[in-house]
Amino acid sequence: MSASVASACRAVAANVAAARSARGRASVRRGGDAVCGARATRVIAPRGNARLGVVMNSMDELDAEAAAVMEQIRQLQEANEKLKQDMDLFAMPEALPQRPDYVPEAGSMQGTSAPKSTFSADVLGMEMPYLGEGETRVGFQHFDKVENERARAEAMRVEQAARVTGVTPRPPPKYEKTEWPLSIVFVSSEVTPWSKTGGLADVCGSLPRELVKRGHRVMVVSPYYQRGTKEDKYFEGAFDTCSNAQVGCFGAAHEVGFMHQIHDGVDFVFVKHDCYERPGGIYADAMGNAWADNQFRYTLLSHAACEAPLKIDFEGKGTYGDEVVFVANDWHAGLVPLVVASKYRQYWNTYHNARTITVIHNILHQGSEPATTFPNL
């Protein structure tokens, strides 16, 4: 709209100039003769319908034309003022202040990143995470470069796979928080990376983390192995919860401790007892012979796992309580559903709202023992 107003103003100004010029020329007429230098020439009077800007027949016509032009100017000025008022609603804010030139101090690492522009986050009032200065900022920049390179490589891999096979790989999952979060307790004889012999450890080490991403509260209960191997170093991050419990099995009460370590939002709880601290493998000695007390070791694990949600007071979150879902993995934790139903619900008046799930990873290993040992459980 402003461009059209400007064009109209220029046209009106040209008409006014032409009218004034015509008035000047008419003022020097003498009886139909116009003085032009030293010679007198006859001016031919134009027709009554002459175009604007051309010499008119009389001064009255010139005055009328000038009045019409001034009226046009007045109307355009009013339209222009109205346009300005309308444009005030969309007025731009005042110019942002210019930042001073960025000059790093001598010997400083701050020069590794470019100076912030006038429209940087802090000037515009936007909140951005603090990345630190010096080596810390350089570290974040390196991290961003690595992540961008990984993303680019992944995009190329997906594109190549789609081109070769004709099938576009499934995109990564999007994690949405559940509307019904649960307290879930996994019980397993092994869990990655602390202890592993097969896929059982991989499942119990990764599935709980995925459940946490969806809003569940998850605990994993596994033995605190000390076997003199490189995996022992992973237990160094676990601390004693000081929540020891007495569990009864094999005709006696056995005291167990609970070591706690948080990883990716999962509460990893390790049952501490002397039967888990010996050189050799998880289930067998160095010669490959199964430990003679495996039945006792994993009966103890099942009882201790039932105690953990009730005993351990996790700082800031409290205990898991008795409304939990137990996930018993393979025969090592197979007693958990039985103990919950026959002991805790019947005699201890708890776990009434608990649920139990038995997951079989390898049906080949069943933990078969003589029926004469059942009273020990």
Short mmCIF file of C-alpha atoms in Angstrom, two decimals:
data_model
loop_
_atom_site.label_atom_id
_atom_site.label_comp_id
_atom_site.label_asym_id
_atom_site.label_seq_id
_atom_site.Cartn_x
_atom_site.Cartn_y
_atom_site.Cartn_z
CA MET A 1 0.00 0.00 0.00
CA SER A 2 2.84 2.42 0.82
CA ALA A 3 4.30 1.93 -2.68
CA SER A 4 0.99 2.84 -4.35
CA VAL A 5 0.61 5.96 -2.18
CA ALA A 6 4.12 7.08 -3.09
CA SER A 7 3.39 6.62 -6.80
CA ALA A 8 0.18 8.65 -6.52
CA CYS A 9 2.01 11.43 -4.71
CA ARG A 10 4.63 11.60 -7.45
CA ALA A 11 1.90 11.84 -10.12
CA VAL A 12 0.11 14.62 -8.23
CA ALA A 13 3.38 16.51 -7.76
CA ALA A 14 4.04 16.32 -11.51
CA ASN A 15 0.56 17.71 -12.23
CA VAL A 16 1.12 20.61 -9.80
CA ALA A 17 4.45 21.43 -11.40
CA ALA A 18 2.91 21.37 -14.84
CA ALA A 19 0.07 23.64 -13.72
CA ARG A 20 2.44 26.15 -12.20
CA SER A 21 4.55 26.16 -15.33
CA ALA A 22 1.48 26.74 -17.43
CA ARG A 23 0.39 29.61 -15.20
CA GLY A 24 3.81 31.24 -15.67
CA ARG A 25 3.67 30.95 -19.40
CA ALA A 26 0.16 32.30 -19.54
CA SER A 27 1.13 35.38 -17.55
CA VAL A 28 3.39 36.57 -20.35
CA ARG A 29 0.76 36.35 -23.05
CA ARG A 30 0.20 39.63 -24.88
CA GLY A 31 -2.93 39.68 -27.06
CA GLY A 32 -2.40 36.17 -28.27
CA ASP A 33 1.35 36.67 -28.76
CA ALA A 34 3.90 35.03 -26.45
CA VAL A 35 7.27 36.58 -25.87
CA CYS A 36 9.96 34.00 -26.52
CA GLY A 37 13.37 35.57 -26.34
CA ALA A 38 13.60 38.37 -28.92
CA ARG A 39 10.95 36.89 -31.22
CA ALA A 40 7.15 36.97 -30.86
CA THR A 41 5.21 33.91 -31.91
CA ARG A 42 1.53 33.07 -32.04
CA VAL A 43 0.37 30.56 -29.48
CA ILE A 44 -2.37 28.22 -30.70
CA ALA A 45 -5.06 27.87 -28.04
CA PRO A 46 -5.63 24.16 -27.15
CA ARG A 47 -8.99 22.40 -27.27
CA GLY A 48 -11.28 22.52 -24.24
CA ASN A 49 -10.69 18.83 -23.48
CA ALA A 50 -6.88 19.19 -23.33
CA ARG A 51 -4.96 16.80 -21.09
CA LEU A 52 -3.75 17.80 -17.63
CA GLY A 53 -0.40 19.51 -17.60
CA VAL A 54 -0.95 21.21 -20.99
CA VAL A 55 -1.48 24.98 -21.31
CA MET A 56 -5.15 25.86 -20.82
CA ASN A 57 -7.21 28.58 -22.53
CA SER A 58 -7.54 30.86 -19.49
CA MET A 59 -6.42 31.59 -15.98
CA ASP A 60 -9.77 30.36 -14.60
CA GLU A 61 -9.22 26.94 -16.04
CA LEU A 62 -5.71 26.85 -14.54
CA ASP A 63 -7.02 27.86 -11.13
CA ALA A 64 -9.73 25.19 -11.27
CA GLU A 65 -7.16 22.58 -12.25
CA ALA A 66 -4.81 23.62 -9.44
CA ALA A 67 -7.66 23.42 -6.91
CA ALA A 68 -8.50 19.90 -8.10
CA VAL A 69 -4.87 18.87 -7.74
CA MET A 70 -4.66 20.27 -4.22
CA GLU A 71 -7.85 18.36 -3.31
CA GLN A 72 -6.21 15.16 -4.57
CA ILE A 73 -3.14 15.89 -2.45
CA ARG A 74 -5.32 16.45 0.63
CA GLN A 75 -7.17 13.16 0.07
CA LEU A 76 -3.88 11.27 -0.40
CA GLN A 77 -2.47 12.81 2.80
CA GLU A 78 -5.53 11.67 4.75
CA ALA A 79 -5.22 8.17 3.29
CA ASN A 80 -1.53 8.13 4.17
CA GLU A 81 -2.23 9.15 7.79
CA LYS A 82 -4.84 6.43 8.10
CA LEU A 83 -2.37 3.92 6.71
CA LYS A 84 0.24 4.95 9.28
CA GLN A 85 -2.26 4.47 12.10
CA ASP A 86 -3.11 0.99 10.81
CA MET A 87 0.57 0.08 10.52
CA ASP A 88 1.22 1.10 14.14
CA LEU A 89 -0.48 -2.11 15.18
CA PHE A 90 2.37 -4.04 13.57
CA ALA A 91 5.14 -1.71 14.59
CA MET A 92 8.55 -3.31 14.97
CA PRO A 93 10.24 -3.13 18.37
CA GLU A 94 13.15 -0.88 18.96
CA ALA A 95 16.45 -2.01 17.56
CA LEU A 96 18.32 -4.45 19.78
CA PRO A 97 21.51 -3.16 21.37
CA GLN A 98 24.71 -4.08 19.66
CA ARG A 99 27.02 -6.40 21.57
CA PRO A 100 30.57 -5.19 22.12
CA ASP A 101 33.30 -6.78 20.10
CA TYR A 102 34.40 -10.12 21.55
CA VAL A 103 38.01 -9.97 22.68
CA PRO A 104 39.25 -13.06 24.60
CA GLU A 105 41.76 -12.61 27.35
CA ALA A 106 45.35 -13.58 26.76
CA GLY A 107 45.91 -17.28 27.42
CA SER A 108 42.19 -17.97 27.59
CA MET A 109 40.47 -20.88 25.89
CA GLN A 110 37.39 -18.78 25.21
CA GLY A 111 38.62 -17.93 21.75
CA THR A 112 37.83 -21.46 20.58
CA SER A 113 34.22 -20.50 19.89
CA ALA A 114 32.94 -17.71 17.67
CA PRO A 115 31.62 -14.51 19.30
CA LYS A 116 27.89 -14.35 19.82
CA SER A 117 25.89 -12.36 17.28
CA THR A 118 23.48 -9.55 18.01
CA PHE A 119 20.65 -12.06 17.92
CA SER A 120 22.20 -14.56 20.32
CA ALA A 121 20.03 -16.24 22.95
CA ASP A 122 20.93 -14.01 25.87
CA VAL A 123 20.24 -10.79 23.87
CA LEU A 124 16.84 -12.03 22.74
CA GLY A 125 15.89 -13.15 26.23
CA MET A 126 15.81 -16.87 25.40
CA GLU A 127 16.96 -19.35 28.02
CA MET A 128 19.66 -21.72 26.77
CA PRO A 129 21.65 -24.36 28.68
CA TYR A 130 24.96 -23.20 30.05
CA LEU A 131 27.79 -25.04 28.29
CA GLY A 132 30.63 -23.67 30.34
CA GLU A 133 33.79 -21.99 29.16
CA GLY A 134 37.21 -23.05 28.00
CA GLU A 135 37.84 -26.78 27.82
CA THR A 136 34.29 -27.55 28.93
CA ARG A 137 32.80 -25.66 25.99
CA VAL A 138 35.29 -27.29 23.64
CA GLY A 139 34.19 -30.67 24.98
CA PHE A 140 30.55 -29.91 24.26
CA GLN A 141 31.42 -28.74 20.78
CA HIS A 142 33.31 -31.97 20.14
CA PHE A 143 30.35 -33.94 21.47
CA ASP A 144 27.99 -32.11 19.12
CA LYS A 145 30.26 -32.83 16.17
CA VAL A 146 30.41 -36.52 17.04
CA GLU A 147 26.63 -36.74 17.46
CA ASN A 148 26.04 -34.93 14.17
CA GLU A 149 28.44 -37.27 12.41
CA ARG A 150 26.67 -40.29 13.90
CA ALA A 151 23.32 -38.94 12.76
CA ARG A 152 24.67 -38.35 9.26
CA ALA A 153 26.15 -41.87 9.10
CA GLU A 154 22.86 -43.36 10.31
CA ALA A 155 20.92 -41.43 7.67
CA MET A 156 23.29 -42.69 4.97
CA ARG A 157 22.95 -46.25 6.25
CA VAL A 158 19.15 -46.05 6.16
CA GLU A 159 19.21 -44.58 2.68
CA GLN A 160 21.61 -47.25 1.43
CA ALA A 161 19.58 -50.05 3.01
CA ALA A 162 16.42 -48.75 1.38
CA ARG A 163 18.18 -48.52 -1.99
CA VAL A 164 19.63 -52.04 -1.82
CA THR A 165 16.67 -53.92 -0.34
CA GLY A 166 13.83 -51.67 -1.41
CA VAL A 167 12.56 -51.65 2.18
CA THR A 168 12.90 -48.60 4.41
CA PRO A 169 14.08 -49.60 7.90
CA ARG A 170 11.73 -49.01 10.77
CA PRO A 171 12.35 -45.63 12.42
CA PRO A 172 13.55 -45.56 16.03
CA PRO A 173 10.80 -45.77 18.63
CA LYS A 174 9.28 -42.68 20.20
CA TYR A 175 8.97 -42.97 23.94
CA GLU A 176 5.69 -41.76 25.38
CA LYS A 177 5.04 -41.65 29.09
CA THR A 178 2.42 -44.12 30.20
CA GLU A 179 -0.75 -42.96 31.92
CA TRP A 180 -0.54 -45.89 34.37
CA PRO A 181 3.01 -46.10 35.76
CA LEU A 182 3.86 -49.30 37.61
CA SER A 183 6.47 -50.40 40.13
CA ILE A 184 8.22 -53.36 38.51
CA VAL A 185 10.77 -55.69 40.13
CA PHE A 186 12.90 -57.89 37.88
CA VAL A 187 14.56 -60.89 39.55
CA SER A 188 17.44 -62.46 37.64
CA SER A 189 20.55 -64.50 38.34
CA GLU A 190 22.57 -62.34 35.95
CA VAL A 191 22.37 -58.85 34.46
CA THR A 192 24.58 -57.00 32.00
CA PRO A 193 27.22 -55.66 32.54
CA TRP A 194 27.75 -56.92 36.10
CA SER A 195 27.32 -60.62 35.30
CA LYS A 196 26.62 -62.46 32.08
CA THR A 197 26.62 -65.90 30.50
CA GLY A 198 23.92 -65.43 27.86
CA GLY A 199 20.85 -63.58 26.62
CA LEU A 200 19.18 -63.56 30.04
CA ALA A 201 21.64 -60.93 31.23
CA ASP A 202 21.08 -58.81 28.12
CA VAL A 203 17.31 -58.77 28.56
CA CYS A 204 17.43 -57.93 32.26
CA GLY A 205 20.01 -55.24 31.62
CA SER A 206 18.21 -53.46 28.77
CA LEU A 207 14.44 -54.03 29.12
CA PRO A 208 14.21 -52.25 32.52
CA ARG A 209 15.82 -49.16 31.02
CA GLU A 210 13.25 -49.04 28.26
CA LEU A 211 10.44 -49.33 30.81
CA VAL A 212 11.88 -46.41 32.78
CA LYS A 213 11.78 -44.28 29.63
CA ARG A 214 8.04 -44.91 29.51
CA GLY A 215 7.49 -43.68 33.04
CA HIS A 216 7.65 -46.87 35.13
CA ARG A 217 9.66 -47.30 38.31
CA VAL A 218 11.89 -50.35 37.90
CA MET A 219 14.14 -52.37 40.18
CA VAL A 220 16.40 -55.26 39.18
CA VAL A 221 17.44 -57.75 41.90
CA SER A 222 20.49 -59.93 41.21
CA PRO A 223 23.33 -61.51 43.26
CA TYR A 224 26.36 -59.48 44.29
CA TYR A 225 28.98 -61.70 42.64
CA GLN A 226 32.63 -61.38 43.58
CA ARG A 227 34.46 -63.95 41.45
CA GLY A 228 37.86 -62.38 40.88
CA THR A 229 37.04 -61.44 37.28
CA LYS A 230 37.03 -58.18 35.33
CA GLU A 231 33.25 -57.88 35.85
CA ASP A 232 33.85 -57.28 39.57
CA LYS A 233 34.85 -53.68 38.86
CA TYR A 234 31.28 -52.85 37.82
CA PHE A 235 30.12 -53.48 41.37
CA GLU A 236 32.41 -50.73 42.67
CA GLY A 237 29.68 -48.15 42.07
CA ALA A 238 27.19 -49.97 44.34
CA PHE A 239 26.78 -48.83 47.96
CA ASP A 240 25.37 -50.59 50.98
CA THR A 241 21.77 -49.64 51.72
CA CYS A 242 22.08 -50.71 55.36
CA SER A 243 18.78 -52.56 54.96
CA ASN A 244 19.81 -56.09 55.85
CA ALA A 245 17.07 -58.69 56.07
CA GLN A 246 16.66 -62.14 57.62
CA VAL A 247 15.25 -64.74 55.23
CA GLY A 248 14.34 -68.25 56.21
CA CYS A 249 15.17 -71.23 54.00
CA PHE A 250 17.01 -74.53 54.28
CA GLY A 251 16.03 -74.83 57.89
CA ALA A 252 17.70 -71.63 59.12
CA ALA A 253 17.57 -67.84 59.02
CA HIS A 254 20.11 -66.23 56.72
CA GLU A 255 21.07 -62.59 56.77
CA VAL A 256 21.44 -60.88 53.42
CA GLY A 257 22.53 -57.37 52.54
CA PHE A 258 21.42 -55.15 49.69
CA MET A 259 23.83 -53.14 47.55
CA HIS A 260 22.29 -50.39 45.42
CA GLN A 261 23.39 -48.75 42.19
CA ILE A 262 21.40 -46.47 39.87
CA HIS A 263 22.00 -46.75 36.14
CA ASP A 264 19.87 -45.01 33.49
CA GLY A 265 17.13 -44.46 36.05
CA VAL A 266 16.93 -48.14 37.06
CA ASP A 267 17.48 -49.26 40.66
CA PHE A 268 19.90 -52.17 40.44
CA VAL A 269 19.88 -54.03 43.77
CA PHE A 270 22.47 -56.73 44.44
CA VAL A 271 21.91 -59.35 47.13
CA LYS A 272 25.06 -59.73 49.21
CA HIS A 273 25.86 -63.12 50.77
CA ASP A 274 28.94 -65.29 51.15
CA CYS A 275 27.59 -67.91 48.74
CA TYR A 276 27.96 -65.46 45.83
CA GLU A 277 31.55 -64.52 46.59
CA ARG A 278 33.87 -67.26 45.29
CA PRO A 279 36.27 -67.69 42.35
CA GLY A 280 34.93 -69.40 39.27
CA GLY A 281 31.85 -69.00 37.12
CA ILE A 282 28.36 -67.88 38.00
CA TYR A 283 26.82 -71.35 38.01
CA ALA A 284 29.91 -73.60 37.98
CA ASP A 285 33.51 -73.75 39.12
CA ALA A 286 36.58 -73.26 36.94
CA MET A 287 36.35 -76.89 35.79
CA GLY A 288 32.80 -76.48 34.57
CA ASN A 289 31.19 -78.44 37.41
CA ALA A 290 27.95 -76.91 38.70
CA TRP A 291 28.11 -75.54 42.23
CA ALA A 292 26.67 -78.05 44.63
CA ASP A 293 24.69 -75.40 46.50
CA ASN A 294 23.04 -73.75 43.48
CA GLN A 295 19.62 -74.65 44.83
CA PHE A 296 20.38 -72.82 48.07
CA ARG A 297 21.95 -69.82 46.29
CA TYR A 298 18.92 -69.09 44.13
CA THR A 299 16.36 -70.00 46.74
CA LEU A 300 18.06 -67.33 48.82
CA LEU A 301 17.84 -64.93 45.86
CA SER A 302 14.07 -65.48 45.49
CA HIS A 303 13.39 -64.83 49.19
CA ALA A 304 15.65 -61.78 49.25
CA ALA A 305 13.94 -60.35 46.14
CA CYS A 306 10.60 -60.47 47.94
CA GLU A 307 12.11 -58.53 50.84
CA ALA A 308 13.75 -55.80 48.75
CA PRO A 309 10.60 -53.77 47.83
CA LEU A 310 9.54 -53.74 51.49
CA LYS A 311 12.93 -53.15 53.13
CA ILE A 312 14.98 -50.77 51.02
CA ASP A 313 14.18 -47.10 51.52
CA PHE A 314 15.48 -45.40 48.40
CA GLU A 315 16.53 -41.88 49.24
CA GLY A 316 14.00 -39.36 48.03
CA LYS A 317 11.57 -41.99 46.74
CA GLY A 318 10.88 -44.31 49.67
CA THR A 319 10.23 -48.03 49.37
CA TYR A 320 8.55 -49.70 46.41
CA GLY A 321 5.86 -51.04 48.72
CA ASP A 322 3.73 -54.13 48.20
CA GLU A 323 1.85 -53.01 45.06
CA VAL A 324 4.47 -54.17 42.60
CA VAL A 325 4.79 -56.45 39.59
CA PHE A 326 7.42 -59.18 40.01
CA VAL A 327 9.08 -60.47 36.83
CA ALA A 328 10.77 -63.77 37.70
CA ASN A 329 13.29 -64.82 35.05
CA ASP A 330 14.10 -68.50 34.47
CA TRP A 331 14.31 -71.17 37.15
CA HIS A 332 16.71 -69.17 39.35
CA ALA A 333 13.83 -66.82 40.29
CA GLY A 334 11.07 -69.39 39.82
CA LEU A 335 10.21 -69.45 43.54
CA VAL A 336 9.19 -65.78 43.63
CA PRO A 337 5.51 -66.31 42.61
CA LEU A 338 5.25 -69.24 45.05
CA VAL A 339 6.79 -67.33 47.97
CA VAL A 340 4.59 -64.27 47.33
CA ALA A 341 1.39 -66.35 47.30
CA SER A 342 2.11 -68.92 50.02
CA LYS A 343 4.17 -66.88 52.49
CA TYR A 344 3.65 -63.14 52.22
CA ARG A 345 -0.06 -63.08 51.34
CA GLN A 346 -1.08 -65.93 53.61
CA TYR A 347 1.00 -65.25 56.71
CA TRP A 348 2.40 -61.74 56.45
CA ASN A 349 -0.76 -60.07 55.10
CA THR A 350 1.06 -58.20 52.32
CA TYR A 351 1.45 -58.27 48.53
CA HIS A 352 -2.33 -58.65 48.12
CA ASN A 353 -2.28 -56.30 45.13
CA ALA A 354 1.02 -57.57 43.75
CA ARG A 355 1.25 -59.45 40.46
CA THR A 356 3.83 -62.00 39.38
CA ILE A 357 5.10 -62.93 35.91
CA THR A 358 7.35 -65.89 35.10
CA VAL A 359 9.56 -65.49 32.02
CA ILE A 360 11.34 -68.51 30.53
CA HIS A 361 14.38 -67.61 28.48
CA ASN A 362 15.89 -71.08 28.07
CA ILE A 363 13.72 -74.13 28.73
CA LEU A 364 16.77 -76.36 28.59
CA HIS A 365 17.87 -75.22 32.05
CA GLN A 366 15.18 -76.05 34.59
CA GLY A 367 17.03 -76.30 37.89
CA SER A 368 15.80 -79.84 38.51
CA GLU A 369 16.44 -81.10 42.05
CA PRO A 370 15.29 -84.20 44.01
CA ALA A 371 11.85 -83.92 45.54
CA THR A 372 13.39 -84.65 48.95
CA THR A 373 14.85 -81.12 48.95
CA PHE A 374 11.50 -79.36 48.68
CA PRO A 375 11.19 -78.78 52.47
CA ASN A 376 14.38 -76.69 52.24
CA LEU A 377 12.69 -74.10 50.06
#
